[in-house]
């Protein structure tokens, strides 16, 4: 006898979607602190052996994040991420095939407040990455700070996140068998301070380290633009030169992370809260830009490839912006 389950009601689906997004935000804003607290507190309880054994394991496993991490396919395919995808919704679109015999370096733009599109598209299978790009294994770079937190480091590694340093990037890009994609949110935490609806300002004009890295490994560069990424939150006004912006830059220099004062909606009401607005995100992955390998590229060579990348990213934006209701007179601004 075949048993059929009734589909979930729309209100229940909405609650599950909102809960999934809330859990994602909690995991990055609160889980790290909770993991640190639990690790320390356990030392002063009868369960001290748990922290002691983990500390020993942590010492043995300390190089793993820089060696490609340790992904968990069960967590990457968790149903929670599909609910999160449907909340906005989030989609992934390819414009060209990627050869699984090669490695690729993807520049992701813009950062947004919490990089929702980058996380869901590259760290989960909710948007069907493996179906769109068969034979390609995605990796997303994240601030190295998060990999120093007990328990939390294992959680972020399970999705394919690796530290944002040259050693970690080189390990992925130099794999001879190919089939690896390294995604870098080029604007970084500083770009998040300009993330607000209708903004198309990218911190990219003088960011050339990822280009130099691609040349050194002969890795094709792939531009990717996430339409709607900046529309998820409103942010307290912080123009350059303001006291708030100066404090945010000062804190960023100390801690390595930016602290945008963002707000959107709540869980049970829509006027104010930290839950993002239900606005669609579509991450469009452009075509690869061939790069000639050179161990020590000159500044002029880096500048040439960097300019070509800016041109291709602009073309990608202009070609697809009309589909996402972006005004004709809106263009990317590089600072």
Short mmCIF file of C-alpha atoms in Angstrom, two decimals:
data_model
loop_
_atom_site.label_atom_id
_atom_site.label_comp_id
_atom_site.label_asym_id
_atom_site.label_seq_id
_atom_site.Cartn_x
_atom_site.Cartn_y
_atom_site.Cartn_z
CA UNK A 1 0.00 0.00 0.00
CA UNK A 2 1.39 3.38 -1.01
CA UNK A 3 1.31 6.05 1.67
CA UNK A 4 0.95 9.64 0.47
CA UNK A 5 1.68 12.61 2.68
CA UNK A 6 -0.45 15.70 2.34
CA UNK A 7 1.50 18.79 1.22
CA UNK A 8 2.33 21.35 3.85
CA UNK A 9 -0.04 24.27 4.15
CA UNK A 10 1.20 27.62 2.89
CA UNK A 11 1.28 29.20 6.40
CA UNK A 12 3.34 26.26 7.70
CA UNK A 13 5.73 26.49 4.75
CA UNK A 14 6.17 30.21 5.44
CA UNK A 15 6.93 29.54 9.11
CA UNK A 16 9.49 26.86 8.22
CA UNK A 17 11.14 29.17 5.68
CA UNK A 18 11.34 32.03 8.18
CA UNK A 19 12.66 29.67 10.86
CA UNK A 20 15.37 28.42 8.47
CA UNK A 21 16.53 31.96 7.70
CA UNK A 22 16.47 32.85 11.42
CA UNK A 23 18.58 29.77 12.17
CA UNK A 24 21.10 30.76 9.47
CA UNK A 25 21.43 34.26 10.90
CA UNK A 26 21.71 32.86 14.44
CA UNK A 27 24.42 30.44 13.36
CA UNK A 28 26.70 33.25 12.22
CA UNK A 29 25.81 35.90 14.81
CA UNK A 30 25.41 33.79 17.92
CA UNK A 31 26.55 30.20 17.37
CA UNK A 32 30.24 31.14 17.35
CA UNK A 33 29.93 32.76 20.78
CA UNK A 34 27.88 29.82 22.07
CA UNK A 35 30.50 27.33 20.86
CA UNK A 36 33.29 29.25 22.58
CA UNK A 37 31.30 29.51 25.81
CA UNK A 38 30.42 25.80 25.75
CA UNK A 39 34.05 24.81 25.18
CA UNK A 40 35.22 26.85 28.18
CA UNK A 41 32.34 26.00 30.52
CA UNK A 42 32.67 22.25 29.92
CA UNK A 43 36.17 22.38 31.42
CA UNK A 44 34.59 23.28 34.79
CA UNK A 45 32.01 20.49 34.79
CA UNK A 46 32.12 16.72 35.03
CA UNK A 47 32.12 16.70 31.22
CA UNK A 48 35.55 18.36 31.09
CA UNK A 49 36.86 15.38 29.11
CA UNK A 50 34.76 16.45 26.09
CA UNK A 51 36.62 19.76 25.82
CA UNK A 52 39.95 18.12 26.61
CA UNK A 53 39.54 15.54 23.86
CA UNK A 54 38.34 18.18 21.42
CA UNK A 55 41.35 20.37 22.25
CA UNK A 56 43.64 17.43 21.43
CA UNK A 57 41.74 16.79 18.19
CA UNK A 58 41.85 20.49 17.35
CA UNK A 59 45.65 20.47 17.70
CA UNK A 60 45.99 17.44 15.43
CA UNK A 61 43.49 18.80 12.91
CA UNK A 62 44.63 22.43 12.96
CA UNK A 63 45.84 22.43 9.33
CA UNK A 64 42.66 20.94 7.87
CA UNK A 65 40.87 24.25 7.06
CA UNK A 66 43.85 25.31 4.92
CA UNK A 67 43.90 21.94 3.17
CA UNK A 68 40.49 22.15 1.54
CA UNK A 69 38.43 21.69 4.69
CA UNK A 70 36.12 18.78 5.43
CA UNK A 71 32.75 18.99 3.69
CA UNK A 72 29.71 17.02 4.84
CA UNK A 73 27.30 16.13 2.04
CA UNK A 74 24.49 15.34 4.47
CA UNK A 75 24.61 18.85 5.91
CA UNK A 76 25.01 20.42 2.46
CA UNK A 77 21.83 18.65 1.35
CA UNK A 78 19.86 19.41 4.53
CA UNK A 79 16.19 20.31 3.88
CA UNK A 80 16.63 23.42 6.01
CA UNK A 81 18.59 25.06 3.18
CA UNK A 82 15.76 24.42 0.71
CA UNK A 83 13.37 26.25 3.01
CA UNK A 84 15.86 29.09 3.20
CA UNK A 85 16.11 29.13 -0.61
CA UNK A 86 12.33 29.39 -0.97
CA UNK A 87 12.05 32.16 1.62
CA UNK A 88 13.61 34.80 -0.65
CA UNK A 89 13.77 32.87 -3.11
CA UNK A 90 17.40 32.34 -4.18
CA UNK A 91 18.37 30.97 -7.59
CA UNK A 92 21.65 30.17 -9.32
CA UNK A 93 22.08 30.79 -13.05
CA UNK A 94 24.96 29.78 -15.31
CA UNK A 95 25.82 31.46 -18.59
CA UNK A 96 28.62 29.12 -19.70
CA UNK A 97 29.84 25.59 -19.08
CA UNK A 98 32.75 24.94 -16.74
CA UNK A 99 35.20 22.21 -17.73
CA UNK A 100 35.64 19.79 -14.78
CA UNK A 101 39.22 19.20 -15.89
CA UNK A 102 40.11 22.76 -14.87
CA UNK A 103 40.07 24.75 -11.63
CA UNK A 104 38.31 28.13 -11.50
CA UNK A 105 38.47 31.27 -9.40
CA UNK A 106 35.07 32.99 -9.08
CA UNK A 107 34.78 36.61 -7.98
CA UNK A 108 31.45 37.02 -6.16
CA UNK A 109 29.78 40.47 -6.04
CA UNK A 110 28.39 42.19 -4.05
CA UNK A 111 29.06 41.09 -0.47
CA UNK A 112 25.70 42.29 0.87
CA UNK A 113 25.19 42.36 4.61
CA UNK A 114 25.44 38.61 5.27
CA UNK A 115 26.38 37.17 1.83
CA UNK A 116 23.21 35.05 1.66
CA UNK A 117 23.56 34.24 -2.04
CA UNK A 118 27.19 33.18 -1.75
CA UNK A 119 26.51 30.93 1.22
CA UNK A 120 23.43 29.16 -0.12
CA UNK A 121 24.69 28.75 -3.70
CA UNK A 122 28.21 27.55 -2.93
CA UNK A 123 27.93 25.99 0.55
CA UNK A 124 24.69 24.05 0.08
CA UNK A 125 22.97 22.12 -2.70
CA UNK A 126 19.66 23.98 -2.29
CA UNK A 127 20.07 25.83 -5.60
CA UNK A 128 21.38 22.76 -7.43
CA UNK A 129 25.05 23.66 -7.84
CA UNK A 130 26.16 20.10 -8.62
CA UNK A 131 23.41 19.73 -11.21
CA UNK A 132 24.30 22.99 -12.96
CA UNK A 133 28.05 22.40 -12.78
CA UNK A 134 28.64 18.62 -12.78
CA UNK A 135 32.10 17.52 -11.73
CA UNK A 136 32.87 20.84 -10.02
CA UNK A 137 33.50 21.05 -6.25
CA UNK A 138 32.80 24.54 -4.82
CA UNK A 139 34.78 26.22 -2.04
CA UNK A 140 33.95 29.60 -0.51
CA UNK A 141 36.50 31.71 1.34
CA UNK A 142 35.66 33.10 4.78
CA UNK A 143 37.55 35.19 7.33
CA UNK A 144 40.21 33.06 9.03
CA UNK A 145 38.96 34.29 12.41
CA UNK A 146 35.97 31.93 12.30
CA UNK A 147 38.21 28.85 11.98
CA UNK A 148 39.79 29.55 15.36
CA UNK A 149 36.52 28.93 17.20
CA UNK A 150 36.07 25.43 18.67
CA UNK A 151 33.20 23.31 17.25
CA UNK A 152 32.14 26.20 14.99
CA UNK A 153 35.14 25.57 12.71
CA UNK A 154 33.84 22.08 11.97
CA UNK A 155 30.37 23.44 11.22
CA UNK A 156 31.59 25.96 8.64
CA UNK A 157 34.02 23.49 7.06
CA UNK A 158 31.16 21.05 6.46
CA UNK A 159 29.69 23.40 3.85
CA UNK A 160 32.94 23.86 1.92
CA UNK A 161 34.14 27.07 3.60
CA UNK A 162 37.89 27.63 3.85
CA UNK A 163 40.01 30.45 5.38
CA UNK A 164 40.59 33.57 3.31
CA UNK A 165 44.38 33.37 3.05
CA UNK A 166 46.80 32.66 0.22
CA UNK A 167 47.80 29.23 1.53
CA UNK A 168 44.20 27.96 1.53
CA UNK A 169 43.46 29.42 -1.90
CA UNK A 170 46.63 27.97 -3.44
CA UNK A 171 45.88 24.51 -2.08
CA UNK A 172 42.55 24.45 -3.96
CA UNK A 173 43.75 26.08 -7.18
CA UNK A 174 46.86 23.95 -7.62
CA UNK A 175 45.08 20.59 -7.51
CA UNK A 176 46.24 18.90 -10.75
CA UNK A 177 43.08 16.85 -11.29
CA UNK A 178 40.97 20.02 -11.67
CA UNK A 179 37.26 20.22 -10.93
CA UNK A 180 37.57 22.79 -8.13
CA UNK A 181 35.90 26.19 -7.92
CA UNK A 182 37.16 28.77 -5.44
CA UNK A 183 34.68 31.59 -4.77
CA UNK A 184 36.00 34.80 -3.25
CA UNK A 185 33.75 37.64 -2.08
CA UNK A 186 36.18 40.24 -3.35
CA UNK A 187 34.66 43.30 -1.65
CA UNK A 188 34.93 41.59 1.72
CA UNK A 189 33.62 42.86 5.02
CA UNK A 190 34.35 46.48 4.14
CA UNK A 191 31.93 46.36 1.19
CA UNK A 192 29.15 45.29 3.56
CA UNK A 193 29.15 48.83 4.97
CA UNK A 194 27.73 50.07 1.65
CA UNK A 195 25.16 47.28 1.28
CA UNK A 196 21.70 48.81 1.03
CA UNK A 197 18.80 48.52 -1.43
CA UNK A 198 19.52 50.10 -4.82
CA UNK A 199 23.28 50.24 -4.26
CA UNK A 200 25.60 48.96 -7.00
CA UNK A 201 28.89 50.17 -5.55
CA UNK A 202 31.63 47.53 -5.53
CA UNK A 203 34.90 47.73 -3.62
CA UNK A 204 36.95 46.41 -6.50
CA UNK A 205 38.98 49.19 -8.15
CA UNK A 206 42.13 48.46 -6.13
CA UNK A 207 41.42 44.85 -5.17
CA UNK A 208 43.85 42.91 -7.34
CA UNK A 209 45.13 40.13 -5.10
CA UNK A 210 42.64 37.59 -6.49
CA UNK A 211 43.78 38.47 -10.05
CA UNK A 212 47.44 37.95 -9.15
CA UNK A 213 46.51 34.62 -7.55
CA UNK A 214 44.71 33.50 -10.72
CA UNK A 215 47.72 34.42 -12.89
CA UNK A 216 50.17 32.61 -10.63
CA UNK A 217 48.15 29.40 -10.95
CA UNK A 218 46.95 29.92 -14.53
CA UNK A 219 43.37 29.66 -13.28
CA UNK A 220 40.50 31.11 -15.35
CA UNK A 221 38.67 33.98 -13.67
CA UNK A 222 34.87 33.83 -13.54
CA UNK A 223 32.80 36.93 -12.62
CA UNK A 224 29.56 36.35 -10.71
CA UNK A 225 26.99 38.98 -9.78
CA UNK A 226 24.24 38.33 -7.25
CA UNK A 227 21.22 40.46 -8.19
CA UNK A 228 19.16 41.38 -5.13
CA UNK A 229 21.95 40.70 -2.62
CA UNK A 230 21.92 44.29 -1.36
CA UNK A 231 18.11 44.43 -1.09
CA UNK A 232 17.70 42.14 1.93
CA UNK A 233 18.34 44.71 4.67
CA UNK A 234 18.14 48.41 5.33
CA UNK A 235 21.19 49.93 6.99
CA UNK A 236 21.65 52.91 9.27
CA UNK A 237 23.08 55.79 7.23
CA UNK A 238 26.87 55.80 7.49
CA UNK A 239 28.29 58.09 4.79
CA UNK A 240 32.06 58.26 4.46
CA UNK A 241 33.51 60.68 6.96
CA UNK A 242 30.64 60.26 9.43
CA UNK A 243 31.35 59.32 13.05
CA UNK A 244 29.57 55.97 12.59
CA UNK A 245 31.66 55.07 9.55
CA UNK A 246 34.87 55.96 11.37
CA UNK A 247 33.90 53.74 14.31
CA UNK A 248 32.99 50.88 11.96
CA UNK A 249 36.35 51.14 10.17
CA UNK A 250 38.16 51.28 13.52
CA UNK A 251 36.38 48.14 14.74
CA UNK A 252 37.09 46.40 11.44
CA UNK A 253 40.81 47.08 11.80
CA UNK A 254 40.78 45.64 15.31
CA UNK A 255 38.53 42.59 14.83
CA UNK A 256 38.82 41.95 11.08
CA UNK A 257 35.03 42.01 10.61
CA UNK A 258 32.74 44.92 9.80
CA UNK A 259 29.68 45.70 11.90
CA UNK A 260 26.95 47.17 9.66
CA UNK A 261 23.95 48.38 11.65
CA UNK A 262 21.28 46.61 9.63
CA UNK A 263 17.59 45.97 10.16
CA UNK A 264 14.65 44.56 8.21
CA UNK A 265 11.65 42.64 9.58
CA UNK A 266 10.84 40.47 12.56
CA UNK A 267 9.72 36.85 12.80
CA UNK A 268 6.11 37.64 13.66
CA UNK A 269 5.84 41.21 12.38
CA UNK A 270 7.10 43.13 9.38
CA UNK A 271 8.00 46.55 10.79
CA UNK A 272 11.39 45.96 12.43
CA UNK A 273 13.80 43.13 13.16
CA UNK A 274 16.90 41.24 11.98
CA UNK A 275 15.18 38.81 9.61
CA UNK A 276 15.88 39.78 5.96
CA UNK A 277 13.11 40.95 3.66
CA UNK A 278 11.56 38.38 1.33
CA UNK A 279 13.22 39.67 -1.83
CA UNK A 280 14.52 37.46 -4.65
CA UNK A 281 18.22 36.87 -5.19
CA UNK A 282 19.63 35.51 -8.46
CA UNK A 283 23.33 34.78 -8.65
CA UNK A 284 24.47 34.86 -12.28
CA UNK A 285 27.76 33.10 -12.99
CA UNK A 286 29.53 34.54 -16.04
CA UNK A 287 31.82 32.93 -18.58
CA UNK A 288 35.46 32.07 -17.74
CA UNK A 289 38.20 34.56 -18.60
CA UNK A 290 41.32 32.67 -19.75
CA UNK A 291 44.47 33.57 -17.80
CA UNK A 292 48.04 32.81 -18.86
CA UNK A 293 50.08 31.28 -16.07
CA UNK A 294 53.05 33.25 -14.79
CA UNK A 295 54.73 32.71 -11.45
CA UNK A 296 55.75 36.33 -10.95
CA UNK A 297 53.45 38.59 -12.97
CA UNK A 298 54.36 42.26 -13.30
CA UNK A 299 52.07 45.02 -12.06
CA UNK A 300 51.23 45.87 -15.66
CA UNK A 301 50.17 42.29 -16.39
CA UNK A 302 48.00 42.19 -13.27
CA UNK A 303 46.42 45.53 -14.21
CA UNK A 304 45.57 44.29 -17.70
CA UNK A 305 43.82 41.16 -16.45
CA UNK A 306 42.11 43.14 -13.70
CA UNK A 307 40.72 45.64 -16.24
CA UNK A 308 39.49 42.79 -18.43
CA UNK A 309 37.75 41.32 -15.39
CA UNK A 310 36.06 44.66 -14.62
CA UNK A 311 34.87 44.89 -18.22
CA UNK A 312 33.43 41.37 -18.20
CA UNK A 313 31.71 41.94 -14.87
CA UNK A 314 30.14 45.15 -16.17
CA UNK A 315 28.96 43.35 -19.32
CA UNK A 316 27.41 40.62 -17.19
CA UNK A 317 25.56 43.19 -15.09
CA UNK A 318 24.32 45.20 -18.09
CA UNK A 319 23.15 42.10 -19.96
CA UNK A 320 20.99 40.77 -17.12
CA UNK A 321 19.90 43.82 -15.11
CA UNK A 322 16.63 44.35 -17.01
CA UNK A 323 15.41 40.91 -15.88
CA UNK A 324 15.63 42.05 -12.26
CA UNK A 325 13.88 45.43 -12.62
CA UNK A 326 17.07 47.46 -12.35
CA UNK A 327 16.69 50.90 -14.00
CA UNK A 328 18.40 51.37 -17.35
CA UNK A 329 20.46 54.28 -16.01
CA UNK A 330 21.89 52.21 -13.12
CA UNK A 331 25.44 50.95 -13.64
CA UNK A 332 28.16 49.35 -11.54
CA UNK A 333 30.44 51.77 -9.71
CA UNK A 334 33.92 50.59 -8.79
CA UNK A 335 35.66 52.26 -5.85
#
